[in-house]
Amino acid sequence: MLAYLDHHATTPCDPAVVTAMAPWWSEAFANPASRLYRPALQAAAAVEQARARLGAALGVAPDAVCFTSGATEANNLALKGVVEAAAERGLSRRRIVSLVSEHRAVRDPLAHLHRHGAPLTLLPVQADGLLDLNLLEQALTPDVLLLSVMAANNEIGVLQPLAAIGRLCRERGVLFHCDAAQAVGQIPLTTEELGEELGIDLLSLSGHKLYGPKGVGALLVRPGVPLAAQQHGGGQEGGLRAGTLPVPLIVGLGVAVELALADREARALRLAPLRDHLQQALESLGGVTLNGCATARLPHSLNVSVAGLDGTRLHQRLRRQIAVSSGSACSQGSPSHVLAALGRSRAEAAASIRFGLGRGTTEADITTAITAVSEAVNQLRSGPTGW
Ligand SMILES: Cc1ncc(COP(=O)(O)O)c(C=O)c1O
């Protein structure tokens, strides 16, 4: 059986989440905006309960939660919404600062904004994928309106120093957006858990990355942050994001976030040693190098490059036994811009393997992965074009 080790791409929806969503499809199906009859009020109450659950789990007030279709939409709303709101107020601050290693769901809206006149600074990352805080400090000039830095990288799992970044932004009056699609439910993010404030003004999250349903996510907006709506219509979500609310998905998201936070620590403590064992076994094959920082990293994340091998042939051999990816699932075959940012060559990036362990990952899955990679590497190295 195929061992699923691609939890950065998506996670299986937890059966308890599926159960919680079930009544809201065909039985309690009323539109929460209808308001005039009981089933609609019940649907509206279910949405508000999910909002409260999400807010409580992440340490924000319920009205800071704006439901979206996922992290892509949340990022678009945050980035375009801040820029548009600033333009409407005639602010002289217009520059956006971000990182070269951001997900395309940030980079593409930024490129769009840049094409429409917003000055943009894309900072490099260091060889381990971490942002250089001195460089950031220099880049946060008085014309900077907004900084967008992801919490955890989807390819290499590297965790950026959010609290230090947040402090720099606050000191300079810069708004801080964080794409936390890979971090919520995986690492501590609340002030209560961390003992310090992250200083994030806008945070994007996604249901299907945390054992919830696909097609739902949220943007958390700090009260008072000026944000222009990007989708206009029926005035839902306080006018910020119009459209009939997908009640089952929202209910599922609320439950999924709670469940993901409830087992987060135990999951991390179980998965990190499995991940480390996988890493050591692969490194012992020789010519295998870790991509990204070894320490500031998601506990379930491993990305390695195998020297001297053809990436296409490597992945052709692996795919019969393990579900993993090379670079980002969203990069559609183009070489990984994240690995390029770390200084990896095209060939090294192509011969990279991203492993994402998850709630259902077993020791047997890790054994399968070690065997699959070892066999593939040995076969390719002994072949005519190998080492
Ligand atoms: C860091 C990051 N941001 C955004 C997204 C897009 O999320 P969604 O699928 O919810 O639109 C992903 C998904 O791959 C991601 O990893």
CSV table of C-alpha atoms and ligand atoms in Angstrom, one decimal:
chain,number,residue,atom,x,y,z
A,1,MET,CA,0.0,0.0,0.0
A,2,LEU,CA,1.1,3.5,-0.8
A,3,ALA,CA,2.5,5.3,2.3
A,4,TYR,CA,1.1,8.8,2.3
A,5,LEU,CA,3.9,11.2,3.3
A,6,ASP,CA,2.7,14.4,1.7
A,7,HIS,CA,0.8,16.2,4.6
A,8,HIS,CA,2.1,19.6,3.4
A,9,ALA,CA,0.0,19.2,0.2
A,10,THR,CA,-3.1,18.2,2.2
A,11,THR,CA,-4.2,16.2,5.2
A,12,PRO,CA,-7.0,13.6,5.4
A,13,CYS,CA,-10.2,15.1,6.9
A,14,ASP,CA,-10.6,13.8,10.4
A,15,PRO,CA,-13.6,11.4,10.7
A,16,ALA,CA,-14.8,13.4,13.7
A,17,VAL,CA,-14.8,16.5,11.5
A,18,VAL,CA,-16.8,14.6,8.8
A,19,THR,CA,-19.3,13.6,11.5
A,20,ALA,CA,-19.7,17.1,12.7
A,21,MET,CA,-20.3,18.4,9.2
A,22,ALA,CA,-22.8,15.7,8.2
A,23,PRO,CA,-26.1,17.2,9.4
A,24,TRP,CA,-25.4,20.6,7.8
A,25,TRP,CA,-25.5,19.3,4.1
A,26,SER,CA,-29.0,17.9,3.6
A,27,GLU,CA,-30.9,18.1,6.9
A,28,ALA,CA,-30.0,21.5,8.4
A,29,PHE,CA,-29.3,23.1,5.0
A,30,ALA,CA,-30.9,26.6,5.4
A,31,ASN,CA,-29.0,29.7,4.4
A,32,PRO,CA,-27.6,31.4,7.5
A,33,ALA,CA,-28.3,34.8,6.0
A,34,SER,CA,-32.1,34.1,5.6
A,35,ARG,CA,-32.7,34.9,9.3
A,36,LEU,CA,-36.5,34.8,9.2
A,37,TYR,CA,-37.1,31.2,10.2
A,38,ARG,CA,-35.7,28.8,12.7
A,39,PRO,CA,-33.5,26.5,10.5
A,40,ALA,CA,-31.7,29.6,9.1
A,41,LEU,CA,-31.1,30.9,12.6
A,42,GLN,CA,-29.7,27.6,13.6
A,43,ALA,CA,-27.3,27.6,10.7
A,44,ALA,CA,-26.3,31.2,11.6
A,45,ALA,CA,-25.7,30.0,15.2
A,46,ALA,CA,-23.6,27.1,14.0
A,47,VAL,CA,-21.4,29.5,12.0
A,48,GLU,CA,-21.1,31.8,15.0
A,49,GLN,CA,-20.2,28.8,17.2
A,50,ALA,CA,-17.5,27.8,14.7
A,51,ARG,CA,-16.2,31.4,14.7
A,52,ALA,CA,-16.0,31.4,18.5
A,53,ARG,CA,-14.3,28.0,18.6
A,54,LEU,CA,-11.7,29.2,16.0
A,55,GLY,CA,-11.1,32.5,17.8
A,56,ALA,CA,-10.8,30.9,21.2
A,57,ALA,CA,-8.4,28.2,19.9
A,58,LEU,CA,-6.2,30.9,18.3
A,59,GLY,CA,-6.4,33.5,21.0
A,60,VAL,CA,-8.4,36.1,19.1
A,61,ALA,CA,-11.9,37.6,19.4
A,62,PRO,CA,-14.6,35.9,17.3
A,63,ASP,CA,-15.1,39.0,15.2
A,64,ALA,CA,-11.5,38.9,14.2
A,65,VAL,CA,-12.3,35.8,12.1
A,66,CYS,CA,-13.3,36.2,8.4
A,67,PHE,CA,-14.1,32.9,6.8
A,68,THR,CA,-12.7,32.4,3.2
A,69,SER,CA,-12.4,29.6,0.8
A,70,GLY,CA,-8.9,28.8,2.0
A,71,ALA,CA,-5.5,30.4,2.6
A,72,THR,CA,-5.1,31.5,-1.1
A,73,GLU,CA,-8.2,33.7,-0.8
A,74,ALA,CA,-7.2,34.8,2.7
A,75,ASN,CA,-3.8,35.9,1.4
A,76,ASN,CA,-5.4,37.8,-1.5
A,77,LEU,CA,-7.8,39.5,0.8
A,78,ALA,CA,-5.1,40.5,3.2
A,79,LEU,CA,-2.6,41.8,0.7
A,80,LYS,CA,-4.9,43.5,-1.8
A,81,GLY,CA,-7.2,44.6,1.0
A,82,VAL,CA,-4.5,46.4,2.9
A,83,VAL,CA,-3.0,48.1,-0.2
A,84,GLU,CA,-6.4,49.2,-1.4
A,85,ALA,CA,-7.5,50.6,2.0
A,86,ALA,CA,-4.2,52.5,2.3
A,87,ALA,CA,-4.7,54.0,-1.2
A,88,GLU,CA,-8.3,55.0,-0.3
A,89,ARG,CA,-6.9,56.8,2.7
A,90,GLY,CA,-4.2,58.5,0.6
A,91,LEU,CA,-1.4,57.1,2.7
A,92,SER,CA,2.1,57.8,1.4
A,93,ARG,CA,3.3,54.4,2.7
A,94,ARG,CA,2.8,52.0,-0.2
A,95,ARG,CA,5.8,49.6,-0.2
A,96,ILE,CA,5.3,45.9,0.5
A,97,VAL,CA,8.2,43.7,1.8
A,98,SER,CA,8.2,40.0,1.6
A,99,LEU,CA,10.5,37.0,1.0
A,100,VAL,CA,11.5,35.2,-2.1
A,101,SER,CA,10.6,31.9,-0.5
A,102,GLU,CA,6.9,32.7,0.1
A,103,HIS,CA,4.2,30.4,-1.4
A,104,ARG,CA,2.8,31.4,-4.7
A,105,ALA,CA,-0.5,32.2,-2.9
A,106,VAL,CA,1.5,35.3,-1.6
A,107,ARG,CA,4.0,35.8,-4.4
A,108,ASP,CA,1.3,36.0,-7.2
A,109,PRO,CA,-1.0,38.5,-5.4
A,110,LEU,CA,2.2,40.6,-4.7
A,111,ALA,CA,3.3,40.4,-8.3
A,112,HIS,CA,-0.3,41.6,-9.3
A,113,LEU,CA,-0.1,44.5,-6.8
A,114,HIS,CA,3.4,45.4,-8.1
A,115,ARG,CA,2.1,45.4,-11.7
A,116,HIS,CA,-0.5,47.8,-10.5
A,117,GLY,CA,2.0,50.2,-9.0
A,118,ALA,CA,2.8,49.0,-5.5
A,119,PRO,CA,6.6,49.2,-4.8
A,120,LEU,CA,7.8,45.7,-3.8
A,121,THR,CA,10.9,44.4,-2.0
A,122,LEU,CA,11.5,40.7,-2.0
A,123,LEU,CA,14.1,39.8,0.5
A,124,PRO,CA,16.4,36.8,0.0
A,125,VAL,CA,16.7,34.1,2.6
A,126,GLN,CA,19.8,32.6,4.1
A,127,ALA,CA,21.2,29.2,3.0
A,128,ASP,CA,19.1,27.6,5.8
A,129,GLY,CA,15.9,29.3,4.6
A,130,LEU,CA,15.7,31.7,7.5
A,131,LEU,CA,15.2,35.4,7.1
A,132,ASP,CA,18.1,37.6,8.1
A,133,LEU,CA,16.6,40.0,10.7
A,134,ASN,CA,19.3,42.7,10.0
A,135,LEU,CA,18.3,42.7,6.4
A,136,LEU,CA,14.7,43.0,7.3
A,137,GLU,CA,15.4,45.9,9.6
A,138,GLN,CA,17.2,47.7,6.8
A,139,ALA,CA,14.3,46.9,4.4
A,140,LEU,CA,11.6,48.3,6.7
A,141,THR,CA,12.1,51.9,5.5
A,142,PRO,CA,9.5,54.7,6.3
A,143,ASP,CA,7.6,54.0,3.0
A,144,VAL,CA,6.8,50.4,4.0
A,145,LEU,CA,3.1,49.7,4.5
A,146,LEU,CA,3.0,46.0,4.8
A,147,LEU,CA,5.3,43.0,5.5
A,148,SER,CA,4.2,39.5,4.5
A,149,VAL,CA,6.2,36.6,5.9
A,150,MET,CA,5.0,33.0,6.2
A,151,ALA,CA,5.1,31.2,9.5
A,152,ALA,CA,6.3,27.8,8.2
A,153,ASN,CA,7.5,27.1,4.7
A,154,ASN,CA,5.5,24.5,2.8
A,155,GLU,CA,8.5,23.0,1.1
A,156,ILE,CA,11.2,22.9,3.7
A,157,GLY,CA,9.2,23.4,6.9
A,158,VAL,CA,11.4,26.3,8.1
A,159,LEU,CA,9.9,28.4,10.8
A,160,GLN,CA,10.5,32.2,10.6
A,161,PRO,CA,11.2,34.1,13.9
A,162,LEU,CA,7.7,35.6,14.0
A,163,ALA,CA,7.9,37.4,17.4
A,164,ALA,CA,11.1,39.2,16.4
A,165,ILE,CA,9.6,40.1,13.0
A,166,GLY,CA,6.4,41.3,14.7
A,167,ARG,CA,8.4,43.5,17.1
A,168,LEU,CA,10.3,45.2,14.2
A,169,CYS,CA,7.0,45.8,12.4
A,170,ARG,CA,5.3,47.3,15.5
A,171,GLU,CA,8.2,49.6,16.2
A,172,ARG,CA,8.0,51.0,12.6
A,173,GLY,CA,4.2,51.1,12.2
A,174,VAL,CA,4.3,48.4,9.5
A,175,LEU,CA,1.4,46.0,9.2
A,176,PHE,CA,2.4,42.3,9.5
A,177,HIS,CA,0.6,39.7,7.4
A,178,CYS,CA,1.5,36.1,8.1
A,179,ASP,CA,0.6,33.1,5.9
A,180,ALA,CA,0.2,30.5,8.6
A,181,ALA,CA,-1.4,27.8,6.4
A,182,GLN,CA,1.4,25.3,7.3
A,183,ALA,CA,1.7,26.3,10.9
A,184,VAL,CA,-1.8,26.5,12.5
A,185,GLY,CA,-2.4,23.2,14.3
A,186,GLN,CA,1.3,22.3,14.0
A,187,ILE,CA,3.3,24.7,16.2
A,188,PRO,CA,2.4,26.9,19.1
A,189,LEU,CA,1.1,30.2,17.8
A,190,THR,CA,-1.0,31.9,20.6
A,191,THR,CA,0.4,34.4,23.1
A,192,GLU,CA,-0.7,32.0,25.8
A,193,GLU,CA,1.3,29.1,24.4
A,194,LEU,CA,4.4,31.2,23.6
A,195,GLY,CA,4.3,33.6,26.5
A,196,GLU,CA,4.9,36.5,24.1
A,197,GLU,CA,2.9,38.3,21.5
A,198,LEU,CA,3.6,37.5,17.8
A,199,GLY,CA,2.5,41.0,16.7
A,200,ILE,CA,0.7,39.6,13.6
A,201,ASP,CA,-2.0,41.9,12.2
A,202,LEU,CA,-3.4,39.5,9.6
A,203,LEU,CA,-3.1,35.7,9.6
A,204,SER,CA,-4.2,33.3,6.9
A,205,LEU,CA,-5.1,29.7,7.6
A,206,SER,CA,-6.5,26.8,5.6
A,207,GLY,CA,-8.8,23.9,6.7
A,208,HIS,CA,-7.3,21.1,4.6
A,209,LYS,CA,-3.8,21.6,6.0
A,210,LEU,CA,-5.1,20.8,9.6
A,211,TYR,CA,-7.2,17.7,9.1
A,212,GLY,CA,-10.3,19.7,8.1
A,213,PRO,CA,-12.2,20.1,4.9
A,214,LYS,CA,-10.9,21.5,1.6
A,215,GLY,CA,-12.5,24.8,0.3
A,216,VAL,CA,-12.5,26.7,3.6
A,217,GLY,CA,-10.1,28.8,5.5
A,218,ALA,CA,-10.0,32.1,7.4
A,219,LEU,CA,-8.2,35.4,7.6
A,220,LEU,CA,-7.8,36.6,11.2
A,221,VAL,CA,-7.8,40.4,11.2
A,222,ARG,CA,-6.6,42.4,14.2
A,223,PRO,CA,-9.3,44.9,15.2
A,224,GLY,CA,-8.8,48.3,13.6
A,225,VAL,CA,-6.6,47.1,10.7
A,226,PRO,CA,-7.9,48.9,7.6
A,227,LEU,CA,-8.9,46.4,5.0
A,228,ALA,CA,-10.9,46.8,1.8
A,229,ALA,CA,-13.2,44.0,0.7
A,230,GLN,CA,-12.1,42.0,-2.3
A,231,GLN,CA,-15.4,40.2,-3.0
A,232,HIS,CA,-18.6,42.3,-3.1
A,233,GLY,CA,-22.2,41.0,-3.0
A,234,GLY,CA,-24.5,40.1,-0.2
A,235,GLY,CA,-22.6,41.7,2.6
A,236,GLN,CA,-21.6,38.5,4.5
A,237,GLU,CA,-18.7,38.5,6.9
A,238,GLY,CA,-19.3,42.1,7.9
A,239,GLY,CA,-19.1,43.2,4.3
A,240,LEU,CA,-15.5,41.9,4.0
A,241,ARG,CA,-16.2,38.8,2.0
A,242,ALA,CA,-19.5,38.4,0.3
A,243,GLY,CA,-21.0,35.1,-0.6
A,244,THR,CA,-23.3,32.5,1.0
A,245,LEU,CA,-21.4,30.9,3.8
A,246,PRO,CA,-20.6,27.2,3.4
A,247,VAL,CA,-22.0,26.1,6.7
A,248,PRO,CA,-20.8,22.5,6.7
A,249,LEU,CA,-17.3,23.5,5.8
A,250,ILE,CA,-17.2,26.3,8.4
A,251,VAL,CA,-18.5,23.9,11.1
A,252,GLY,CA,-15.8,21.4,10.0
A,253,LEU,CA,-13.1,24.0,10.2
A,254,GLY,CA,-14.1,25.0,13.8
A,255,VAL,CA,-13.9,21.4,14.9
A,256,ALA,CA,-10.8,20.6,13.0
A,257,VAL,CA,-8.9,23.5,14.5
A,258,GLU,CA,-9.9,22.5,18.0
A,259,LEU,CA,-8.9,18.9,17.4
A,260,ALA,CA,-5.6,19.9,15.7
A,261,LEU,CA,-4.6,22.0,18.7
A,262,ALA,CA,-5.7,19.3,21.2
A,263,ASP,CA,-3.3,16.7,19.9
A,264,ARG,CA,-0.7,19.1,18.5
A,265,GLU,CA,1.9,18.6,21.1
A,266,ALA,CA,1.5,14.8,21.4
A,267,ARG,CA,1.6,14.6,17.5
A,268,ALA,CA,4.8,16.7,17.4
A,269,LEU,CA,6.4,14.6,20.1
A,270,ARG,CA,5.5,11.4,18.2
A,271,LEU,CA,6.4,12.6,14.7
A,272,ALA,CA,9.7,14.4,15.3
A,273,PRO,CA,11.6,11.2,16.2
A,274,LEU,CA,10.1,9.3,13.3
A,275,ARG,CA,11.1,12.2,11.0
A,276,ASP,CA,14.6,12.3,12.5
A,277,HIS,CA,15.0,8.5,12.1
A,278,LEU,CA,14.0,8.9,8.4
A,279,GLN,CA,16.5,11.7,8.0
A,280,GLN,CA,19.4,9.8,9.6
A,281,ALA,CA,18.6,6.7,7.5
A,282,LEU,CA,18.6,8.7,4.3
A,283,GLU,CA,21.7,10.6,5.2
A,284,SER,CA,23.5,7.3,5.7
A,285,LEU,CA,23.0,6.6,2.0
A,286,GLY,CA,25.6,9.3,1.3
A,287,GLY,CA,25.1,12.3,-1.0
A,288,VAL,CA,21.9,13.2,0.8
A,289,THR,CA,21.7,16.7,2.1
A,290,LEU,CA,19.0,18.4,4.2
A,291,ASN,CA,17.3,21.4,2.6
A,292,GLY,CA,16.5,24.1,5.2
A,293,CYS,CA,17.3,24.6,8.8
A,294,ALA,CA,17.5,21.5,10.9
A,295,THR,CA,16.2,23.1,14.1
A,296,ALA,CA,13.7,25.9,13.3
A,297,ARG,CA,11.6,23.4,11.4
A,298,LEU,CA,8.1,21.9,11.5
A,299,PRO,CA,8.3,18.6,13.6
A,300,HIS,CA,6.8,16.6,10.8
A,301,SER,CA,8.8,18.0,7.9
A,302,LEU,CA,11.8,16.7,6.0
A,303,ASN,CA,13.2,17.9,2.7
A,304,VAL,CA,16.4,16.4,1.2
A,305,SER,CA,18.3,16.5,-2.1
A,306,VAL,CA,20.1,13.4,-3.4
A,307,ALA,CA,23.3,14.4,-5.2
A,308,GLY,CA,24.0,13.2,-8.7
A,309,LEU,CA,20.6,11.7,-9.5
A,310,ASP,CA,18.0,12.5,-12.1
A,311,GLY,CA,15.0,13.9,-10.2
A,312,THR,CA,12.4,12.6,-12.7
A,313,ARG,CA,13.8,9.1,-12.6
A,314,LEU,CA,14.1,9.2,-8.8
A,315,HIS,CA,10.4,10.2,-8.4
A,316,GLN,CA,9.3,7.7,-11.0
A,317,ARG,CA,10.7,5.0,-8.9
A,318,LEU,CA,9.4,6.4,-5.6
A,319,ARG,CA,5.8,7.0,-6.6
A,320,ARG,CA,4.8,3.3,-6.6
A,321,GLN,CA,5.5,3.0,-2.8
A,322,ILE,CA,5.3,6.5,-1.3
A,323,ALA,CA,3.3,9.6,-1.8
A,324,VAL,CA,5.9,12.5,-1.5
A,325,SER,CA,6.6,15.5,-3.6
A,326,SER,CA,9.4,17.3,-5.2
A,327,GLY,CA,9.2,21.0,-4.4
A,328,SER,CA,5.7,22.4,-4.0
A,329,ALA,CA,2.4,20.7,-5.1
A,330,CYS,CA,1.4,24.1,-6.4
A,331,SER,CA,4.5,24.7,-8.4
A,332,GLN,CA,3.2,22.6,-11.4
A,333,GLY,CA,6.4,21.1,-12.4
A,334,SER,CA,8.5,24.2,-12.5
A,335,PRO,CA,11.7,24.1,-10.5
A,336,SER,CA,11.2,25.0,-6.8
A,337,HIS,CA,11.8,28.7,-6.2
A,338,VAL,CA,12.3,27.9,-2.5
A,339,LEU,CA,15.2,25.5,-3.1
A,340,ALA,CA,16.7,28.0,-5.6
A,341,ALA,CA,16.5,30.6,-2.9
A,342,LEU,CA,18.6,28.3,-0.7
A,343,GLY,CA,21.2,28.2,-3.5
A,344,ARG,CA,20.3,24.7,-4.8
A,345,SER,CA,20.9,24.1,-8.5
A,346,ARG,CA,18.1,23.1,-10.8
A,347,ALA,CA,19.3,19.5,-10.7
A,348,GLU,CA,19.5,19.4,-6.9
A,349,ALA,CA,16.1,20.9,-6.6
A,350,ALA,CA,14.7,18.3,-9.1
A,351,ALA,CA,16.3,15.5,-7.1
A,352,SER,CA,14.7,16.7,-3.9
A,353,ILE,CA,12.2,14.8,-1.9
A,354,ARG,CA,9.7,16.5,0.5
A,355,PHE,CA,8.3,14.3,3.2
A,356,GLY,CA,5.4,15.4,5.3
A,357,LEU,CA,4.5,13.1,8.1
A,358,GLY,CA,1.1,13.4,9.8
A,359,ARG,CA,-1.5,12.2,12.3
A,360,GLY,CA,-1.8,8.8,10.6
A,361,THR,CA,1.9,8.2,9.9
A,362,THR,CA,3.2,4.9,11.3
A,363,GLU,CA,6.6,3.4,11.9
A,364,ALA,CA,5.8,1.1,9.0
A,365,ASP,CA,5.3,4.1,6.7
A,366,ILE,CA,8.8,5.3,7.6
A,367,THR,CA,10.3,1.9,7.0
A,368,THR,CA,8.5,1.8,3.6
A,369,ALA,CA,10.0,5.3,2.8
A,370,ILE,CA,13.5,4.3,3.8
A,371,THR,CA,13.3,1.1,1.7
A,372,ALA,CA,11.8,2.9,-1.3
A,373,VAL,CA,14.4,5.7,-1.3
A,374,SER,CA,17.4,3.3,-0.6
A,375,GLU,CA,16.3,1.0,-3.5
A,376,ALA,CA,15.7,3.8,-5.9
A,377,VAL,CA,19.0,5.5,-5.1
A,378,ASN,CA,21.0,2.3,-5.3
A,379,GLN,CA,19.4,1.3,-8.6
A,380,LEU,CA,20.0,4.7,-10.1
A,381,ARG,CA,23.5,4.9,-8.9
A,382,SER,CA,24.4,1.5,-10.3
A,383,GLY,CA,22.7,2.4,-13.6
A,384,PRO,CA,24.6,3.8,-16.7
A,385,THR,CA,23.7,7.5,-15.8
A,386,GLY,CA,24.1,7.2,-12.1
A,387,TRP,CA,27.2,7.6,-9.9
B,1,LIG,C1,2.0,28.2,2.8
B,1,LIG,C2,0.8,28.0,2.0
B,1,LIG,N1,0.0,29.1,1.7
B,1,LIG,C3,-1.1,29.0,1.0
B,1,LIG,C4,-1.5,27.8,0.6
B,1,LIG,C5,-2.8,27.7,-0.2
B,1,LIG,O1,-3.8,27.2,0.6
B,1,LIG,P1,-5.3,26.8,0.1
B,1,LIG,O2,-5.1,25.5,-0.6
B,1,LIG,O3,-6.1,26.8,1.3
B,1,LIG,O4,-5.7,27.9,-0.8
B,1,LIG,C6,-0.8,26.6,0.8
B,1,LIG,C7,-1.1,25.3,0.2
B,1,LIG,O5,-0.3,24.7,-0.4
B,1,LIG,C8,0.4,26.8,1.6
B,1,LIG,O6,1.2,25.7,1.8
